[in-house]
Amino acid sequence: MSNLIILPIIFPFIIGAVLIFFSKSSRAQRIISGISALLMVGISAYLAVLAFQQDTVILESGDWVAPYGIILVLDNLAALMVLITSILAASCLFFAFGTISKKREKYYFYPFYFFLIVGVNGAFLTGDIFNLFVFFEVMLLASYVLIVNGGSKYQLRESFKYVILNIFGSALFIMAIAWIYSVTGTVNMAHLSERVAEINQPGIVTVIAVMFFIVFGAKGALFPLYFWLPKSYYGPPAALAALFGGLLTKVGIYAIIRMFTLVFYHEPLFTHKGIIVTAAGFTMLLGVLGAVSQFDFKRILSYHIISQVGYMVMGLGIFTPLAVAGAIYYIVHHMFVKTALFLLAGATEKITGTTDIKAMGGLIKSQPVLTWSFFIAAISLAGIPPLSGFFSKFPIILAGFQEGQWVISAVALLVGLLTLISMMKIFGYVFWGENKLTERQNNMSVTNLLIPIAPLVAFSIILGFAAEPIFTYSLHIAEQILEPSNYVNAVLKE
């Protein structure tokens, strides 16, 4: 059964390669990619069940045992991330069918869409940090092509900043890998955990840990390296902005959680409760202030990506099972809700022809389904019960107060209030008030765009009303990753 772990990597790679040969036929590309995306959901769901039943499943490529060979590791956290990735990829893909231009389809949109998923899934499943670097690069190279596809002046200018920052981050990443290898003699994550535990994380290893945090923090849009995100995610079409906003930053956050629960967990007062909590606080506050100050639909949502990743690393920084479980729950919630909101912004733009919320108004009269879908996703993002945002934020903030982290907990509460204000600003300008639409816009149907959004909004509701079993599952994952010996023993067979 362990051979199946490679499917989330090899399957989208094969599909991406096949799609290259159908670049002249939009219809063929859509059929192949649509069927493949649904198959990926089924494969990922099966692997999630397998991980839940066995806790950790290992694939030793070429029968080279750890720590010498290329190892893929499917534990509950990795399986959950792969499953959500496949769901988001399918939703955004079907949304793209109704919004993407023929020009983008002609220039290999679909192949690079699947190559992006190869990198994301590989980053979640890899068992060593060098291959983590490799899969990050696969993901980034595909994102570079997708983000400039279409070639507008704005896209090219903003994507240039995105590329430059990531090149710098990649250089720092490979330097950090070389440094940790020189100290420990290994790049296998389980072996790293064992070696760092043996030397009890001396100062030099803590410095390396900070380097890794900077690398992953830049990719996850943490303070102070978040400046690239709002404009970079504004340029691409809604389907891509949704996929990037809901998925790509979470790869960086996943890497932080993995490394700082498995390898760099010996100096929590400095790394977790010091650096990580401080970065989380500034990320939350500055991100939401950026959102409140904007009057563009997509830019408000882009700034909220920044503020919301602060909650995720806040849970890690508090570093208790309750807080980490809340962070995992919050990642799941945010991936669904943020993707849904970007897609809803895309559907709104399709009707109005703009993302300037001051130029909109009165969509509730002609688009009630779109309006109330946005309302549900918006109040969920703000953390209003009984939706998923409340039940994912509550354990993080509760754990913060329990651990005496008064300042960061107060900031988290304030950010929730400001998030609600900015979401209601969108609702007031775009959906409420005077109808500013033309007759043609009032009669426009976007049902085909709402269909792929509906499952994401439904998941937000389910995550709230089924909070108890979902939080129990999140707590199980948190307890599993907070005990590094579980991972080490499974990989090294000790």
Tab-separated table of C-alpha atoms in Angstrom:
chain	number	residue	atom	x	y	z
A	1	MET	CA	0.000	0.000	0.000
A	2	SER	CA	2.920	2.372	0.597
A	3	ASN	CA	3.518	2.629	-3.163
A	4	LEU	CA	0.271	4.587	-3.439
A	5	ILE	CA	1.866	7.539	-1.605
A	6	ILE	CA	3.584	8.632	-4.802
A	7	LEU	CA	0.291	8.993	-6.697
A	8	PRO	CA	-0.401	12.624	-5.617
A	9	ILE	CA	2.985	13.504	-7.152
A	10	ILE	CA	3.274	11.275	-10.193
A	11	PHE	CA	-0.369	11.452	-11.322
A	12	PRO	CA	-0.584	15.253	-11.818
A	13	PHE	CA	2.904	15.168	-13.376
A	14	ILE	CA	1.756	12.671	-16.015
A	15	ILE	CA	-1.448	14.620	-16.660
A	16	GLY	CA	0.511	17.860	-17.023
A	17	ALA	CA	2.847	16.215	-19.522
A	18	VAL	CA	-0.063	14.752	-21.510
A	19	LEU	CA	-1.843	18.121	-21.632
A	20	ILE	CA	1.150	19.700	-23.383
A	21	PHE	CA	0.271	17.650	-26.486
A	22	PHE	CA	-3.279	19.066	-26.515
A	23	SER	CA	-2.324	22.739	-26.234
A	24	LYS	CA	-4.174	23.590	-29.481
A	25	SER	CA	-7.467	22.086	-28.290
A	26	SER	CA	-9.165	23.848	-25.394
A	27	ARG	CA	-11.960	21.286	-25.318
A	28	ALA	CA	-9.598	18.321	-25.002
A	29	GLN	CA	-7.578	20.090	-22.302
A	30	ARG	CA	-10.715	20.828	-20.300
A	31	ILE	CA	-12.029	17.278	-20.512
A	32	ILE	CA	-8.707	15.682	-19.551
A	33	SER	CA	-7.934	18.133	-16.759
A	34	GLY	CA	-11.477	18.060	-15.337
A	35	ILE	CA	-11.612	14.263	-15.121
A	36	SER	CA	-8.079	14.158	-13.725
A	37	ALA	CA	-8.850	16.741	-11.032
A	38	LEU	CA	-11.810	14.676	-9.827
A	39	LEU	CA	-9.671	11.522	-9.811
A	40	MET	CA	-7.100	13.364	-7.691
A	41	VAL	CA	-9.797	14.098	-5.119
A	42	GLY	CA	-10.653	10.394	-4.948
A	43	ILE	CA	-6.992	9.342	-4.649
A	44	SER	CA	-6.331	11.900	-1.914
A	45	ALA	CA	-9.436	10.901	0.034
A	46	TYR	CA	-8.314	7.263	-0.030
A	47	LEU	CA	-4.842	8.217	1.195
A	48	ALA	CA	-6.347	10.306	4.006
A	49	VAL	CA	-8.314	7.261	5.179
A	50	LEU	CA	-5.182	5.122	4.892
A	51	ALA	CA	-3.178	7.575	7.009
A	52	PHE	CA	-5.946	7.724	9.622
A	53	GLN	CA	-5.976	3.936	9.891
A	54	GLN	CA	-2.183	3.476	10.019
A	55	ASP	CA	-1.029	6.870	11.403
A	56	THR	CA	2.161	6.972	9.305
A	57	VAL	CA	2.902	5.257	5.983
A	58	ILE	CA	6.409	5.308	4.473
A	59	LEU	CA	7.624	4.875	0.903
A	60	GLU	CA	11.344	4.178	0.483
A	61	SER	CA	12.059	4.956	-3.162
A	62	GLY	CA	14.197	2.348	-4.895
A	63	ASP	CA	14.315	0.329	-1.657
A	64	TRP	CA	16.954	2.671	-0.258
A	65	VAL	CA	16.196	2.759	3.453
A	66	ALA	CA	16.133	5.952	5.482
A	67	PRO	CA	18.120	8.077	5.999
A	68	TYR	CA	19.970	7.327	2.745
A	69	GLY	CA	17.204	7.143	0.161
A	70	ILE	CA	14.412	9.436	-1.005
A	71	ILE	CA	11.652	8.996	1.527
A	72	LEU	CA	7.994	9.954	1.208
A	73	VAL	CA	6.017	10.148	4.444
A	74	LEU	CA	2.231	10.085	4.683
A	75	ASP	CA	1.135	10.970	8.189
A	76	ASN	CA	-2.232	12.477	9.117
A	77	LEU	CA	-1.058	16.068	8.665
A	78	ALA	CA	0.418	15.448	5.205
A	79	ALA	CA	-2.621	13.422	4.128
A	80	LEU	CA	-4.992	16.176	5.251
A	81	MET	CA	-3.052	18.822	3.323
A	82	VAL	CA	-2.950	16.694	0.168
A	83	LEU	CA	-6.698	16.075	0.380
A	84	ILE	CA	-7.552	19.762	0.748
A	85	THR	CA	-5.138	20.614	-2.070
A	86	SER	CA	-6.953	18.280	-4.436
A	87	ILE	CA	-10.366	19.729	-3.506
A	88	LEU	CA	-9.210	23.314	-3.971
A	89	ALA	CA	-7.433	22.469	-7.240
A	90	ALA	CA	-10.610	20.877	-8.627
A	91	SER	CA	-12.834	23.806	-7.582
A	92	CYS	CA	-10.504	26.444	-9.024
A	93	LEU	CA	-10.050	24.433	-12.212
A	94	PHE	CA	-13.784	24.179	-12.890
A	95	PHE	CA	-14.144	27.885	-12.097
A	96	ALA	CA	-11.361	28.595	-14.605
A	97	PHE	CA	-13.357	26.825	-17.327
A	98	GLY	CA	-15.881	29.668	-17.171
A	99	THR	CA	-13.489	32.579	-16.737
A	100	ILE	CA	-10.078	31.859	-18.246
A	101	SER	CA	-9.280	33.388	-21.627
A	102	LYS	CA	-8.487	31.369	-24.747
A	103	LYS	CA	-5.105	33.078	-24.881
A	104	ARG	CA	-4.116	31.707	-21.464
A	105	GLU	CA	-5.356	28.235	-22.381
A	106	LYS	CA	-3.278	28.318	-25.556
A	107	TYR	CA	-0.061	29.045	-23.649
A	108	TYR	CA	-0.021	25.933	-21.451
A	109	PHE	CA	-2.249	27.091	-18.607
A	110	TYR	CA	-3.482	23.585	-17.801
A	111	PRO	CA	-0.127	21.751	-17.917
A	112	PHE	CA	1.488	24.211	-15.543
A	113	TYR	CA	-1.607	24.134	-13.338
A	114	PHE	CA	-0.952	20.433	-12.759
A	115	PHE	CA	2.805	20.916	-12.425
A	116	LEU	CA	2.033	23.384	-9.634
A	117	ILE	CA	0.077	20.649	-7.834
A	118	VAL	CA	3.063	18.308	-8.267
A	119	GLY	CA	5.246	20.736	-6.308
A	120	VAL	CA	2.656	21.369	-3.620
A	121	ASN	CA	1.913	17.692	-2.978
A	122	GLY	CA	5.599	16.841	-3.071
A	123	ALA	CA	6.332	19.458	-0.414
A	124	PHE	CA	3.667	17.943	1.830
A	125	LEU	CA	4.853	14.358	1.377
A	126	THR	CA	8.636	14.577	1.260
A	127	GLY	CA	10.669	13.216	4.142
A	128	ASP	CA	13.884	15.197	3.650
A	129	ILE	CA	14.630	18.889	3.447
A	130	PHE	CA	16.609	18.801	0.206
A	131	ASN	CA	13.652	17.323	-1.644
A	132	LEU	CA	11.487	19.872	0.142
A	133	PHE	CA	13.654	22.484	-1.607
A	134	VAL	CA	13.248	20.663	-4.929
A	135	PHE	CA	9.460	20.523	-4.656
A	136	PHE	CA	9.343	24.170	-3.578
A	137	GLU	CA	11.217	25.025	-6.779
A	138	VAL	CA	8.839	22.940	-8.908
A	139	MET	CA	5.912	24.761	-7.315
A	140	LEU	CA	7.511	28.179	-7.749
A	141	LEU	CA	8.571	27.620	-11.375
A	142	ALA	CA	5.012	26.611	-12.271
A	143	SER	CA	3.633	29.606	-10.372
A	144	TYR	CA	5.997	31.943	-12.258
A	145	VAL	CA	4.577	30.755	-15.588
A	146	LEU	CA	0.970	30.934	-14.384
A	147	ILE	CA	1.320	34.355	-12.803
A	148	VAL	CA	2.698	35.958	-16.001
A	149	ASN	CA	0.437	34.013	-18.371
A	150	GLY	CA	-1.498	36.677	-20.238
A	151	GLY	CA	1.342	39.161	-20.286
A	152	SER	CA	-0.282	42.372	-19.073
A	153	LYS	CA	2.077	45.172	-18.023
A	154	TYR	CA	0.803	45.072	-14.432
A	155	GLN	CA	1.257	41.302	-14.197
A	156	LEU	CA	4.805	41.412	-15.480
A	157	ARG	CA	5.805	44.245	-13.131
A	158	GLU	CA	4.381	42.660	-9.999
A	159	SER	CA	5.435	39.121	-10.878
A	160	PHE	CA	8.994	40.398	-11.244
A	161	LYS	CA	8.977	41.312	-7.537
A	162	TYR	CA	7.480	37.911	-6.724
A	163	VAL	CA	10.212	36.125	-8.684
A	164	ILE	CA	13.063	38.187	-7.197
A	165	LEU	CA	11.919	37.580	-3.605
A	166	ASN	CA	11.555	33.861	-4.215
A	167	ILE	CA	14.985	33.635	-5.857
A	168	PHE	CA	16.449	35.266	-2.769
A	169	GLY	CA	14.451	32.890	-0.581
A	170	SER	CA	15.611	29.864	-2.564
A	171	ALA	CA	19.254	30.909	-2.238
A	172	LEU	CA	18.837	31.308	1.532
A	173	PHE	CA	17.020	27.952	1.643
A	174	ILE	CA	19.866	26.038	0.004
A	175	MET	CA	22.384	27.799	2.272
A	176	ALA	CA	20.401	26.745	5.341
A	177	ILE	CA	20.290	23.140	4.066
A	178	ALA	CA	24.045	23.130	3.497
A	179	TRP	CA	24.643	24.537	6.965
A	180	ILE	CA	22.408	22.046	8.772
A	181	TYR	CA	24.019	19.226	6.784
A	182	SER	CA	27.504	20.405	7.826
A	183	VAL	CA	26.417	20.281	11.483
A	184	THR	CA	24.379	17.056	11.491
A	185	GLY	CA	25.545	15.114	8.416
A	186	THR	CA	22.006	14.435	7.163
A	187	VAL	CA	19.054	16.008	5.363
A	188	ASN	CA	16.482	13.345	6.231
A	189	MET	CA	13.931	15.020	8.524
A	190	ALA	CA	13.593	12.083	10.905
A	191	HIS	CA	17.367	11.701	11.108
A	192	LEU	CA	17.717	15.462	11.604
A	193	SER	CA	15.294	15.274	14.505
A	194	GLU	CA	17.346	12.503	16.080
A	195	ARG	CA	20.711	14.248	15.519
A	196	VAL	CA	19.535	17.648	16.811
A	197	ALA	CA	18.055	15.961	19.878
A	198	GLU	CA	21.405	14.254	20.545
A	199	ILE	CA	23.276	17.577	20.584
A	200	ASN	CA	20.343	19.364	22.286
A	201	GLN	CA	20.080	22.178	19.689
A	202	PRO	CA	23.143	24.311	20.411
A	203	GLY	CA	23.262	27.971	19.421
A	204	ILE	CA	24.457	27.298	15.882
A	205	VAL	CA	21.448	25.062	15.220
A	206	THR	CA	19.105	27.718	16.613
A	207	VAL	CA	20.607	30.213	14.151
A	208	ILE	CA	19.950	27.733	11.343
A	209	ALA	CA	16.391	27.345	12.640
A	210	VAL	CA	15.900	31.106	12.327
A	211	MET	CA	17.208	30.939	8.746
A	212	PHE	CA	14.630	28.288	7.901
A	213	PHE	CA	11.935	30.387	9.558
A	214	ILE	CA	12.891	33.366	7.381
A	215	VAL	CA	12.772	31.206	4.237
A	216	PHE	CA	9.409	29.657	4.999
A	217	GLY	CA	8.082	32.900	6.463
A	218	ALA	CA	8.774	34.708	3.184
A	219	LYS	CA	6.924	32.029	1.248
A	220	GLY	CA	4.086	32.050	3.807
A	221	ALA	CA	3.822	35.900	3.784
A	222	LEU	CA	4.789	36.473	7.413
A	223	PHE	CA	5.975	39.796	8.830
A	224	PRO	CA	8.160	41.482	7.655
A	225	LEU	CA	8.378	39.596	4.330
A	226	TYR	CA	4.734	39.857	3.262
A	227	PHE	CA	4.982	42.974	1.070
A	228	TRP	CA	5.076	41.010	-2.197
A	229	LEU	CA	1.726	39.281	-1.757
A	230	PRO	CA	-1.127	41.828	-2.173
A	231	LYS	CA	-0.117	43.126	-5.597
A	232	SER	CA	1.184	39.783	-6.873
A	233	TYR	CA	-2.147	38.078	-6.147
A	234	TYR	CA	-4.143	40.992	-7.582
A	235	GLY	CA	-2.879	40.554	-11.150
A	236	PRO	CA	-3.774	36.925	-12.036
A	237	PRO	CA	-7.346	35.896	-12.934
A	238	ALA	CA	-9.666	34.919	-10.097
A	239	ALA	CA	-9.169	31.161	-10.455
A	240	LEU	CA	-5.411	31.511	-10.037
A	241	ALA	CA	-5.658	34.149	-7.311
A	242	ALA	CA	-7.961	31.791	-5.410
A	243	LEU	CA	-5.605	28.837	-5.798
A	244	PHE	CA	-2.574	30.912	-4.811
A	245	GLY	CA	-4.373	32.597	-1.904
A	246	GLY	CA	-5.900	29.429	-0.553
A	247	LEU	CA	-2.974	27.107	-1.136
A	248	LEU	CA	0.521	28.454	-1.820
A	249	THR	CA	1.088	30.394	1.403
A	250	LYS	CA	-0.025	27.307	3.347
A	251	VAL	CA	2.889	25.339	1.927
A	252	GLY	CA	5.244	27.731	3.724
A	253	ILE	CA	3.179	27.506	6.919
A	254	TYR	CA	3.148	23.701	6.685
A	255	ALA	CA	6.949	23.691	6.374
A	256	ILE	CA	7.262	25.894	9.472
A	257	ILE	CA	4.970	23.611	11.462
A	258	ARG	CA	6.781	20.489	10.291
A	259	MET	CA	10.296	21.756	11.006
A	260	PHE	CA	9.487	23.417	14.333
A	261	THR	CA	7.655	20.406	15.737
A	262	LEU	CA	9.986	17.736	14.369
A	263	VAL	CA	13.488	19.264	14.342
A	264	PHE	CA	13.763	22.682	16.018
A	265	TYR	CA	11.665	22.257	19.160
A	266	HIS	CA	14.344	22.293	21.879
A	267	GLU	CA	14.439	26.072	22.505
A	268	PRO	CA	10.737	26.984	22.517
A	269	LEU	CA	11.137	30.061	24.719
A	270	PHE	CA	13.320	31.665	22.046
A	271	THR	CA	12.058	30.196	18.769
A	272	HIS	CA	8.358	29.560	19.435
A	273	LYS	CA	7.204	31.862	22.232
A	274	GLY	CA	9.686	34.537	21.142
A	275	ILE	CA	10.282	34.815	17.402
A	276	ILE	CA	7.240	32.935	16.081
A	277	VAL	CA	4.688	34.561	18.399
A	278	THR	CA	6.104	38.040	17.727
A	279	ALA	CA	6.014	37.499	13.958
A	280	ALA	CA	2.454	36.195	14.257
A	281	GLY	CA	1.274	39.273	16.131
A	282	PHE	CA	2.735	41.778	13.669
A	283	THR	CA	1.527	39.697	10.710
A	284	MET	CA	-2.049	39.626	11.983
A	285	LEU	CA	-2.213	43.305	12.891
A	286	LEU	CA	-0.485	44.829	9.858
A	287	GLY	CA	-2.296	42.519	7.461
A	288	VAL	CA	-5.752	43.424	8.736
A	289	LEU	CA	-4.915	47.148	8.812
A	290	GLY	CA	-3.987	46.849	5.142
A	291	ALA	CA	-7.333	45.163	4.446
A	292	VAL	CA	-9.343	47.811	6.294
A	293	SER	CA	-7.649	50.599	4.312
A	294	GLN	CA	-8.464	49.136	0.875
A	295	PHE	CA	-11.498	49.624	-1.390
A	296	ASP	CA	-10.667	46.955	-3.935
A	297	PHE	CA	-12.346	43.556	-3.553
A	298	LYS	CA	-9.306	41.421	-4.421
A	299	ARG	CA	-6.821	43.576	-2.531
A	300	ILE	CA	-8.884	43.383	0.659
A	301	LEU	CA	-8.879	39.597	0.358
A	302	SER	CA	-5.149	39.582	-0.406
A	303	TYR	CA	-4.325	41.534	2.739
A	304	HIS	CA	-6.521	39.162	4.715
A	305	ILE	CA	-4.333	36.268	3.601
A	306	ILE	CA	-1.519	37.984	5.478
A	307	SER	CA	-3.527	38.618	8.622
A	308	GLN	CA	-4.963	35.108	8.710
A	309	VAL	CA	-1.651	33.236	8.400
A	310	GLY	CA	-0.749	35.025	11.642
A	311	TYR	CA	-3.322	32.911	13.472
A	312	MET	CA	-1.753	29.718	12.131
A	313	VAL	CA	1.752	30.503	13.331
A	314	MET	CA	0.354	31.927	16.576
A	315	GLY	CA	-0.954	28.449	17.379
A	316	LEU	CA	2.466	26.971	16.678
A	317	GLY	CA	4.185	29.641	18.744
A	318	ILE	CA	2.054	28.958	21.820
A	319	PHE	CA	3.160	25.339	21.348
A	320	THR	CA	0.578	23.376	23.308
A	321	PRO	CA	-1.595	20.561	21.911
A	322	LEU	CA	-4.682	22.790	22.145
A	323	ALA	CA	-3.015	25.668	20.288
A	324	VAL	CA	-1.448	23.493	17.568
A	325	ALA	CA	-4.759	21.662	17.080
A	326	GLY	CA	-6.435	25.042	16.673
A	327	ALA	CA	-3.781	26.061	14.128
A	328	ILE	CA	-4.391	22.906	12.076
A	329	TYR	CA	-8.155	23.446	12.262
A	330	TYR	CA	-7.614	27.052	11.215
A	331	ILE	CA	-5.469	26.090	8.217
A	332	VAL	CA	-8.246	23.787	6.976
A	333	HIS	CA	-10.897	26.479	7.533
A	334	HIS	CA	-8.862	29.201	5.863
A	335	MET	CA	-7.974	27.164	2.796
A	336	PHE	CA	-11.648	26.536	2.041
A	337	VAL	CA	-12.986	29.969	2.969
A	338	LYS	CA	-10.266	32.080	1.380
A	339	THR	CA	-10.468	30.140	-1.880
A	340	ALA	CA	-14.253	30.553	-1.885
A	341	LEU	CA	-13.974	34.312	-1.276
A	342	PHE	CA	-11.529	34.829	-4.144
A	343	LEU	CA	-13.753	32.836	-6.474
A	344	LEU	CA	-16.787	34.852	-5.354
A	345	ALA	CA	-14.803	38.014	-6.069
A	346	GLY	CA	-14.112	36.607	-9.535
A	347	ALA	CA	-17.810	35.907	-10.123
A	348	THR	CA	-18.623	39.453	-8.997
A	349	GLU	CA	-15.986	40.865	-11.342
A	350	LYS	CA	-17.462	38.811	-14.189
A	351	ILE	CA	-20.788	40.614	-13.642
A	352	THR	CA	-19.582	44.138	-12.911
A	353	GLY	CA	-16.341	44.275	-14.898
A	354	THR	CA	-14.472	45.795	-11.935
A	355	THR	CA	-13.035	44.967	-8.504
A	356	ASP	CA	-13.509	48.528	-7.182
A	357	ILE	CA	-16.177	48.088	-4.516
A	358	LYS	CA	-17.199	51.769	-4.735
A	359	ALA	CA	-18.248	51.208	-8.336
A	360	MET	CA	-20.558	48.324	-7.392
A	361	GLY	CA	-23.820	48.082	-5.502
A	362	GLY	CA	-27.124	46.270	-5.204
A	363	LEU	CA	-26.099	42.789	-6.319
A	364	ILE	CA	-28.381	41.280	-3.684
A	365	LYS	CA	-31.380	42.061	-5.899
A	366	SER	CA	-30.170	40.268	-9.014
A	367	GLN	CA	-27.684	37.790	-7.495
A	368	PRO	CA	-29.104	36.499	-4.175
A	369	VAL	CA	-27.217	33.179	-4.266
A	370	LEU	CA	-23.908	34.953	-4.901
A	371	THR	CA	-24.707	37.475	-2.160
A	372	TRP	CA	-25.507	34.986	0.584
A	373	SER	CA	-22.642	32.699	-0.399
A	374	PHE	CA	-20.316	35.646	0.124
A	375	PHE	CA	-22.024	36.521	3.408
A	376	ILE	CA	-21.529	33.010	4.804
A	377	ALA	CA	-17.865	32.895	3.756
A	378	ALA	CA	-17.250	36.442	5.036
A	379	ILE	CA	-18.638	35.924	8.534
A	380	SER	CA	-16.843	32.589	8.711
A	381	LEU	CA	-13.551	34.343	7.938
A	382	ALA	CA	-14.321	36.889	10.661
A	383	GLY	CA	-14.934	34.121	13.199
A	384	ILE	CA	-18.676	34.430	13.812
A	385	PRO	CA	-20.294	31.300	15.335
A	386	PRO	CA	-21.433	28.720	14.452
A	387	LEU	CA	-19.186	28.677	11.370
A	388	SER	CA	-15.680	27.266	11.066
A	389	GLY	CA	-13.824	30.529	11.692
A	390	PHE	CA	-15.068	30.728	15.265
A	391	PHE	CA	-14.287	27.142	16.234
A	392	SER	CA	-10.797	27.305	14.722
A	393	LYS	CA	-9.869	30.641	16.328
A	394	PHE	CA	-11.335	29.823	19.741
A	395	PRO	CA	-8.814	27.095	20.772
A	396	ILE	CA	-5.869	29.235	19.610
A	397	ILE	CA	-6.961	32.292	21.604
A	398	LEU	CA	-7.999	30.163	24.601
A	399	ALA	CA	-4.586	28.475	24.624
A	400	GLY	CA	-2.973	31.918	24.425
A	401	PHE	CA	-4.753	33.090	27.566
A	402	GLN	CA	-4.016	29.798	29.326
A	403	GLU	CA	-0.289	30.203	28.597
A	404	GLY	CA	-0.210	33.837	29.702
A	405	GLN	CA	0.213	35.171	26.151
A	406	TRP	CA	-2.039	38.150	26.864
A	407	VAL	CA	-0.776	40.543	24.206
A	408	ILE	CA	-0.951	38.190	21.232
A	409	SER	CA	-4.377	36.922	22.361
A	410	ALA	CA	-5.694	40.487	22.605
A	411	VAL	CA	-4.274	41.235	19.147
A	412	ALA	CA	-6.030	38.120	17.789
A	413	LEU	CA	-9.370	39.336	19.174
A	414	LEU	CA	-8.855	42.814	17.730
A	415	VAL	CA	-7.919	41.389	14.328
A	416	GLY	CA	-11.122	39.341	14.339
A	417	LEU	CA	-13.164	42.512	14.904
A	418	LEU	CA	-11.340	44.417	12.153
A	419	THR	CA	-11.786	41.449	9.806
A	420	LEU	CA	-15.535	41.593	10.383
A	421	ILE	CA	-15.545	45.346	9.691
A	422	SER	CA	-13.689	44.950	6.395
A	423	MET	CA	-15.926	42.077	5.283
A	424	MET	CA	-19.054	44.064	6.085
A	425	LYS	CA	-17.573	46.979	4.122
A	426	ILE	CA	-17.466	44.736	1.058
A	427	PHE	CA	-20.998	43.519	1.736
A	428	GLY	CA	-22.295	47.070	2.161
A	429	TYR	CA	-20.698	48.457	-0.979
A	430	VAL	CA	-21.024	45.490	-3.326
A	431	PHE	CA	-24.209	43.670	-2.411
A	432	TRP	CA	-26.303	46.162	-0.428
A	433	GLY	CA	-27.495	49.649	-1.263
A	434	GLU	CA	-28.324	51.248	-4.589
A	435	ASN	CA	-28.290	49.049	-7.658
A	436	LYS	CA	-25.538	50.398	-9.933
A	437	LEU	CA	-25.714	47.619	-12.506
A	438	THR	CA	-26.791	47.980	-16.101
A	439	GLU	CA	-29.723	45.979	-17.412
A	440	ARG	CA	-27.350	43.525	-19.073
A	441	GLN	CA	-25.412	43.053	-15.828
A	442	ASN	CA	-28.645	42.559	-13.857
A	443	ASN	CA	-29.699	39.779	-16.207
A	444	MET	CA	-26.310	38.045	-16.320
A	445	SER	CA	-26.223	34.472	-15.008
A	446	VAL	CA	-23.178	33.148	-13.145
A	447	THR	CA	-24.665	29.799	-12.121
A	448	ASN	CA	-21.846	27.927	-13.855
A	449	LEU	CA	-19.352	29.844	-11.682
A	450	LEU	CA	-21.250	29.294	-8.443
A	451	ILE	CA	-21.344	25.503	-8.841
A	452	PRO	CA	-17.604	24.957	-8.113
A	453	ILE	CA	-17.806	27.505	-5.257
A	454	ALA	CA	-20.735	25.775	-3.544
A	455	PRO	CA	-18.712	22.840	-2.093
A	456	LEU	CA	-16.198	25.263	-0.538
A	457	VAL	CA	-18.936	27.294	1.167
A	458	ALA	CA	-20.611	24.048	2.248
A	459	PHE	CA	-17.354	22.834	3.796
A	460	SER	CA	-17.164	26.042	5.837
A	461	ILE	CA	-20.621	25.331	7.239
A	462	ILE	CA	-19.809	21.664	7.876
A	463	LEU	CA	-16.532	22.551	9.601
A	464	GLY	CA	-18.540	24.709	11.994
A	465	PHE	CA	-21.524	22.468	12.721
A	466	ALA	CA	-19.305	19.356	12.973
A	467	ALA	CA	-16.734	21.158	15.114
A	468	GLU	CA	-16.408	18.454	17.781
A	469	PRO	CA	-15.292	15.505	15.592
A	470	ILE	CA	-13.175	17.774	13.404
A	471	PHE	CA	-11.414	19.322	16.378
A	472	THR	CA	-10.893	15.830	17.828
A	473	TYR	CA	-9.186	14.875	14.565
A	474	SER	CA	-7.104	18.081	14.656
A	475	LEU	CA	-6.100	17.335	18.242
A	476	HIS	CA	-5.057	13.823	17.223
A	477	ILE	CA	-2.819	15.312	14.502
A	478	ALA	CA	-1.405	17.878	16.946
A	479	GLU	CA	-0.538	15.220	19.519
A	480	GLN	CA	1.039	13.100	16.795
A	481	ILE	CA	3.330	15.860	15.482
A	482	LEU	CA	4.171	17.228	18.947
A	483	GLU	CA	5.689	13.854	19.801
A	484	PRO	CA	8.578	13.669	17.278
A	485	SER	CA	9.375	10.074	18.187
A	486	ASN	CA	6.210	9.003	16.309
A	487	TYR	CA	7.636	10.322	13.040
A	488	VAL	CA	11.243	9.298	13.776
A	489	ASN	CA	10.380	5.723	14.713
A	490	ALA	CA	8.130	5.267	11.682
A	491	VAL	CA	10.748	6.536	9.214
A	492	LEU	CA	13.891	5.068	10.760
A	493	LYS	CA	12.095	1.891	11.925
A	494	GLU	CA	13.488	2.131	15.432
